[in-house]
GROMACS .gro file of C-alpha atoms in nm:
model
  234
    1MET     CA    1  -0.654  -6.370  -1.762
    2LEU     CA    2  -0.974  -6.559  -1.843
    3GLU     CA    3  -1.005  -6.851  -2.106
    4VAL     CA    4  -1.347  -7.013  -2.154
    5THR     CA    5  -1.323  -7.307  -2.386
    6SER     CA    6  -1.629  -7.496  -2.545
    7LEU     CA    7  -1.863  -7.398  -2.262
    8PHE     CA    8  -2.211  -7.543  -2.256
    9ALA     CA    9  -2.436  -7.423  -1.974
   10GLY     CA   10  -2.816  -7.379  -1.917
   11TYR     CA   11  -3.104  -7.462  -1.706
   12GLY     CA   12  -3.300  -7.791  -1.626
   13GLY     CA   13  -3.055  -7.993  -1.837
   14ARG     CA   14  -3.124  -7.776  -2.143
   15PRO     CA   15  -2.811  -7.588  -2.273
   16VAL     CA   16  -2.861  -7.211  -2.338
   17LEU     CA   17  -2.492  -7.172  -2.431
   18GLU     CA   18  -2.336  -7.407  -2.670
   19GLU     CA   19  -1.964  -7.444  -2.741
   20VAL     CA   20  -1.884  -7.086  -2.637
   21THR     CA   21  -1.521  -7.001  -2.647
   22VAL     CA   22  -1.401  -6.650  -2.508
   23ARG     CA   23  -1.066  -6.517  -2.407
   24ILE     CA   24  -1.004  -6.198  -2.217
   25GLU     CA   25  -0.649  -6.049  -2.171
   26LYS     CA   26  -0.561  -5.870  -1.850
   27GLY     CA   27  -0.626  -5.493  -1.861
   28ARG     CA   28  -0.887  -5.513  -2.159
   29LEU     CA   29  -1.231  -5.374  -2.185
   30VAL     CA   30  -1.422  -5.671  -2.368
   31GLY     CA   31  -1.769  -5.638  -2.494
   32LEU     CA   32  -2.034  -5.931  -2.485
   33LEU     CA   33  -2.318  -5.825  -2.711
   34GLY     CA   34  -2.643  -5.989  -2.842
   35ALA     CA   35  -3.013  -5.927  -2.854
   36ASN     CA   36  -3.244  -6.052  -2.578
   37ASN     CA   37  -3.231  -6.415  -2.503
   38ALA     CA   38  -2.892  -6.460  -2.677
   39GLY     CA   39  -2.745  -6.617  -2.364
   40LYS     CA   40  -2.545  -6.308  -2.224
   41SER     CA   41  -2.673  -6.330  -1.882
   42THR     CA   42  -2.642  -6.701  -1.863
   43PHE     CA   43  -2.275  -6.660  -1.978
   44ILE     CA   44  -2.197  -6.412  -1.697
   45HIS     CA   45  -2.391  -6.622  -1.446
   46THR     CA   46  -2.184  -6.928  -1.549
   47LEU     CA   47  -1.844  -6.731  -1.497
   48SER     CA   48  -1.984  -6.620  -1.157
   49GLY     CA   49  -2.073  -6.992  -1.055
   50VAL     CA   50  -2.429  -6.923  -1.012
   51VAL     CA   51  -2.520  -7.147  -1.309
   52PRO     CA   52  -2.300  -7.453  -1.318
   53ALA     CA   53  -2.112  -7.543  -1.662
   54MET     CA   54  -2.251  -7.869  -1.817
   55SER     CA   55  -1.932  -7.921  -1.991
   56GLY     CA   56  -1.633  -7.712  -2.113
   57ARG     CA   57  -1.365  -7.527  -1.921
   58ILE     CA   58  -1.314  -7.213  -1.747
   59VAL     CA   59  -0.961  -7.097  -1.651
   60PHE     CA   60  -0.882  -6.788  -1.461
   61GLU     CA   61  -0.521  -6.659  -1.410
   62GLY     CA   62  -0.404  -7.017  -1.492
   63GLU     CA   63  -0.633  -7.204  -1.262
   64ASP     CA   64  -0.928  -7.430  -1.372
   65ILE     CA   65  -1.225  -7.271  -1.195
   66THR     CA   66  -1.497  -7.470  -1.373
   67THR     CA   67  -1.622  -7.633  -1.053
   68LEU     CA   68  -1.542  -7.362  -0.794
   69SER     CA   69  -1.823  -7.221  -0.574
   70PRO     CA   70  -1.942  -6.865  -0.641
   71GLN     CA   71  -1.777  -6.765  -0.319
   72ALA     CA   72  -1.443  -6.910  -0.411
   73ARG     CA   73  -1.474  -6.711  -0.751
   74VAL     CA   74  -1.543  -6.388  -0.566
   75GLU     CA   75  -1.242  -6.446  -0.347
   76ARG     CA   76  -1.020  -6.489  -0.648
   77GLY     CA   77  -1.145  -6.149  -0.790
   78ILE     CA   78  -1.430  -6.246  -1.022
   79ILE     CA   79  -1.684  -5.980  -0.937
   80GLN     CA   80  -2.035  -5.945  -1.091
   81VAL     CA   81  -2.246  -5.631  -1.102
   82PRO     CA   82  -2.587  -5.781  -1.173
   83GLU     CA   83  -2.850  -5.681  -1.422
   84GLY     CA   84  -3.117  -5.467  -1.257
   85ARG     CA   85  -2.863  -5.348  -1.003
   86LEU     CA   86  -3.002  -5.553  -0.705
   87VAL     CA   87  -2.901  -5.323  -0.421
   88PHE     CA   88  -3.050  -5.381  -0.079
   89PRO     CA   89  -3.312  -5.115  -0.073
   90ASP     CA   90  -3.379  -5.104   0.311
   91MET     CA   91  -3.004  -5.057   0.376
   92THR     CA   92  -2.805  -4.741   0.339
   93ILE     CA   93  -2.553  -4.665   0.082
   94ARG     CA   94  -2.284  -4.726   0.353
   95GLU     CA   95  -2.432  -5.069   0.443
   96ASN     CA   96  -2.456  -5.174   0.079
   97LEU     CA   97  -2.094  -5.083   0.022
   98LEU     CA   98  -1.989  -5.263   0.349
   99LEU     CA   99  -2.143  -5.579   0.213
  100GLY     CA  100  -1.944  -5.570  -0.112
  101GLY     CA  101  -1.626  -5.618   0.110
  102GLN     CA  102  -1.775  -5.903   0.324
  103HIS     CA  103  -1.567  -6.178   0.193
  104LYS     CA  104  -1.250  -6.274   0.404
  105LEU     CA  105  -0.991  -6.158   0.152
  106ALA     CA  106  -1.167  -5.809   0.109
  107ARG     CA  107  -1.224  -5.720   0.475
  108PRO     CA  108  -0.870  -5.597   0.548
  109LYS     CA  109  -0.890  -5.325   0.273
  110ARG     CA  110  -1.267  -5.279   0.294
  111SER     CA  111  -1.239  -4.922   0.455
  112GLN     CA  112  -0.978  -4.822   0.212
  113ARG     CA  113  -1.176  -4.928  -0.089
  114ILE     CA  114  -1.489  -4.766   0.021
  115ASP     CA  115  -1.301  -4.433   0.052
  116GLU     CA  116  -1.184  -4.491  -0.295
  117VAL     CA  117  -1.535  -4.561  -0.436
  118LEU     CA  118  -1.662  -4.258  -0.270
  119GLU     CA  119  -1.391  -4.049  -0.440
  120LEU     CA  120  -1.481  -4.197  -0.768
  121LEU     CA  121  -1.866  -4.153  -0.702
  122PRO     CA  122  -1.911  -3.834  -0.504
  123ARG     CA  123  -2.278  -3.852  -0.548
  124LEU     CA  124  -2.276  -4.140  -0.300
  125LYS     CA  125  -2.036  -3.970  -0.070
  126GLU     CA  126  -2.290  -3.688  -0.023
  127ARG     CA  127  -2.576  -3.935   0.096
  128LEU     CA  128  -2.404  -4.218   0.269
  129GLU     CA  129  -2.690  -4.265   0.529
  130GLN     CA  130  -2.962  -4.261   0.267
  131LYS     CA  131  -3.149  -4.590   0.203
  132ALA     CA  132  -3.069  -4.742  -0.141
  133GLY     CA  133  -3.430  -4.782  -0.230
  134THR     CA  134  -3.473  -4.405  -0.247
  135LEU     CA  135  -3.208  -4.361  -0.501
  136SER     CA  136  -3.270  -4.304  -0.863
  137GLY     CA  137  -3.193  -4.586  -1.111
  138GLY     CA  138  -2.865  -4.417  -1.210
  139GLU     CA  139  -2.761  -4.373  -0.853
  140GLN     CA  140  -2.858  -4.731  -0.770
  141GLN     CA  141  -2.627  -4.836  -1.065
  142MET     CA  142  -2.333  -4.637  -0.920
  143LEU     CA  143  -2.400  -4.801  -0.597
  144ALA     CA  144  -2.398  -5.150  -0.757
  145ILE     CA  145  -2.060  -5.070  -0.934
  146GLY     CA  146  -1.920  -4.922  -0.606
  147ARG     CA  147  -2.027  -5.232  -0.412
  148GLY     CA  148  -1.853  -5.449  -0.669
  149LEU     CA  149  -1.545  -5.248  -0.641
  150VAL     CA  150  -1.521  -5.274  -0.273
  151ALA     CA  151  -1.498  -5.655  -0.316
  152GLY     CA  152  -1.151  -5.594  -0.491
  153PRO     CA  153  -1.221  -5.724  -0.842
  154LYS     CA  154  -0.950  -5.843  -1.089
  155LEU     CA  155  -1.220  -5.890  -1.343
  156LEU     CA  156  -1.525  -5.681  -1.319
  157MET     CA  157  -1.835  -5.815  -1.493
  158LEU     CA  158  -2.108  -5.564  -1.571
  159ASP     CA  159  -2.439  -5.704  -1.684
  160GLU     CA  160  -2.648  -5.457  -1.887
  161PRO     CA  161  -2.535  -5.141  -1.677
  162SER     CA  162  -2.737  -4.902  -1.911
  163LEU     CA  163  -3.054  -5.093  -1.864
  164GLY     CA  164  -3.345  -4.870  -1.788
  165LEU     CA  165  -3.135  -4.550  -1.720
  166ALA     CA  166  -3.194  -4.199  -1.842
  167PRO     CA  167  -2.937  -4.090  -2.124
  168LYS     CA  168  -2.741  -3.854  -1.900
  169PHE     CA  169  -2.689  -4.147  -1.637
  170VAL     CA  170  -2.596  -4.379  -1.906
  171GLN     CA  171  -2.319  -4.142  -2.033
  172TYR     CA  172  -2.203  -4.098  -1.674
  173ILE     CA  173  -2.193  -4.465  -1.595
  174PHE     CA  174  -1.989  -4.544  -1.907
  175GLU     CA  175  -1.738  -4.267  -1.816
  176ILE     CA  176  -1.694  -4.442  -1.482
  177ILE     CA  177  -1.630  -4.778  -1.668
  178GLU     CA  178  -1.387  -4.604  -1.903
  179LYS     CA  179  -1.197  -4.460  -1.634
  180LEU     CA  180  -1.180  -4.790  -1.432
  181HIS     CA  181  -1.042  -4.950  -1.755
  182ARG     CA  182  -0.772  -4.676  -1.803
  183GLU     CA  183  -0.663  -4.739  -1.442
  184GLY     CA  184  -0.598  -5.098  -1.534
  185LEU     CA  185  -0.912  -5.293  -1.437
  186THR     CA  186  -0.999  -5.575  -1.671
  187VAL     CA  187  -1.377  -5.536  -1.755
  188LEU     CA  188  -1.628  -5.772  -1.918
  189LEU     CA  189  -1.911  -5.545  -2.040
  190VAL     CA  190  -2.239  -5.752  -2.115
  191GLU     CA  191  -2.464  -5.515  -2.309
  192GLN     CA  192  -2.763  -5.516  -2.552
  193ASN     CA  193  -2.663  -5.159  -2.645
  194LEU     CA  194  -2.461  -5.214  -2.957
  195ASN     CA  195  -2.328  -4.865  -3.019
  196LEU     CA  196  -2.228  -4.795  -2.670
  197THR     CA  197  -2.038  -5.115  -2.635
  198LEU     CA  198  -1.857  -5.073  -2.958
  199ARG     CA  199  -1.756  -4.722  -2.878
  200HIS     CA  200  -1.591  -4.831  -2.539
  201ALA     CA  201  -1.465  -5.188  -2.583
  202SER     CA  202  -1.164  -5.272  -2.779
  203TYR     CA  203  -1.264  -5.633  -2.853
  204CYS     CA  204  -1.612  -5.788  -2.884
  205TYR     CA  205  -1.800  -6.109  -2.890
  206VAL     CA  206  -2.153  -6.138  -3.041
  207LEU     CA  207  -2.388  -6.409  -2.906
  208GLU     CA  208  -2.681  -6.539  -3.109
  209ARG     CA  209  -2.888  -6.828  -2.968
  210GLY     CA  210  -2.621  -6.929  -2.736
  211ARG     CA  211  -2.322  -6.933  -2.986
  212VAL     CA  212  -2.056  -6.693  -3.055
  213GLU     CA  213  -2.129  -6.568  -3.408
  214VAL     CA  214  -1.885  -6.293  -3.437
  215GLU     CA  215  -1.568  -6.177  -3.257
  216GLY     CA  216  -1.286  -5.932  -3.327
  217ALA     CA  217  -1.185  -5.583  -3.283
  218SER     CA  218  -1.480  -5.345  -3.228
  219SER     CA  219  -1.438  -5.190  -3.579
  220ILE     CA  220  -1.449  -5.535  -3.740
  221VAL     CA  221  -1.754  -5.640  -3.530
  222ARG     CA  222  -1.934  -5.319  -3.630
  223ASP     CA  223  -1.902  -5.378  -3.999
  224ASP     CA  224  -1.968  -5.752  -4.007
  225PRO     CA  225  -2.308  -5.828  -4.150
  226ARG     CA  226  -2.359  -6.117  -3.901
  227THR     CA  227  -2.366  -5.864  -3.629
  228LYS     CA  228  -2.677  -5.689  -3.785
  229LYS     CA  229  -2.832  -6.052  -3.827
  230ALA     CA  230  -2.774  -6.124  -3.462
  231TYR     CA  231  -2.962  -5.814  -3.354
  232LEU     CA  232  -3.218  -5.778  -3.624
  233GLY     CA  233  -3.260  -6.116  -3.775
  234LEU     CA  234  -3.164  -5.985  -4.125
   0.00000   0.00000   0.00000
């Protein structure tokens, strides 16, 4: 579904990512791991088109999208759930979900997808008219995922979904992610939490200082000494 080849990207002319090559097959749950400042968020922002590629190639479903706008990528089904959730705090749950289906290809199915999200996330269904800013961190993360689903993703990219959440919400969020994956959704899970990601993803990439240092099945990545080095500097 997605092929990223020799990708360089960064800010102000200085690369954060260097020669990154990643492949994601349709229907897989793939983990992108790394310590702070490894380049994980830069990678996901480059896939979204928010950060332009300096060089390299991004191909999605056989189409070169390297220079496409963020809006065009969303319309093709590349949906990012951002780090920190970034819900609209003064808008209700309903209004946040409606915004998820704002692009032209999502609007015809927006009502249907909102109904599906509310079945998946009944806590949101109970308080549709509540302002998003009054929700707990875990509930806001549910809303951010729900908003992404309303957009109609083919590839759902989750940036640090466990960040700052209480353990019970982390477990619940990962149950949701696993359910979406079982239903056939392709997921890129960008996480600092090593154990959680290795438990749920079938294949992982480990970034260190903007380069892929380890890749493979989760069991292989777990046992590779380079993974420990990428996290602990050992």
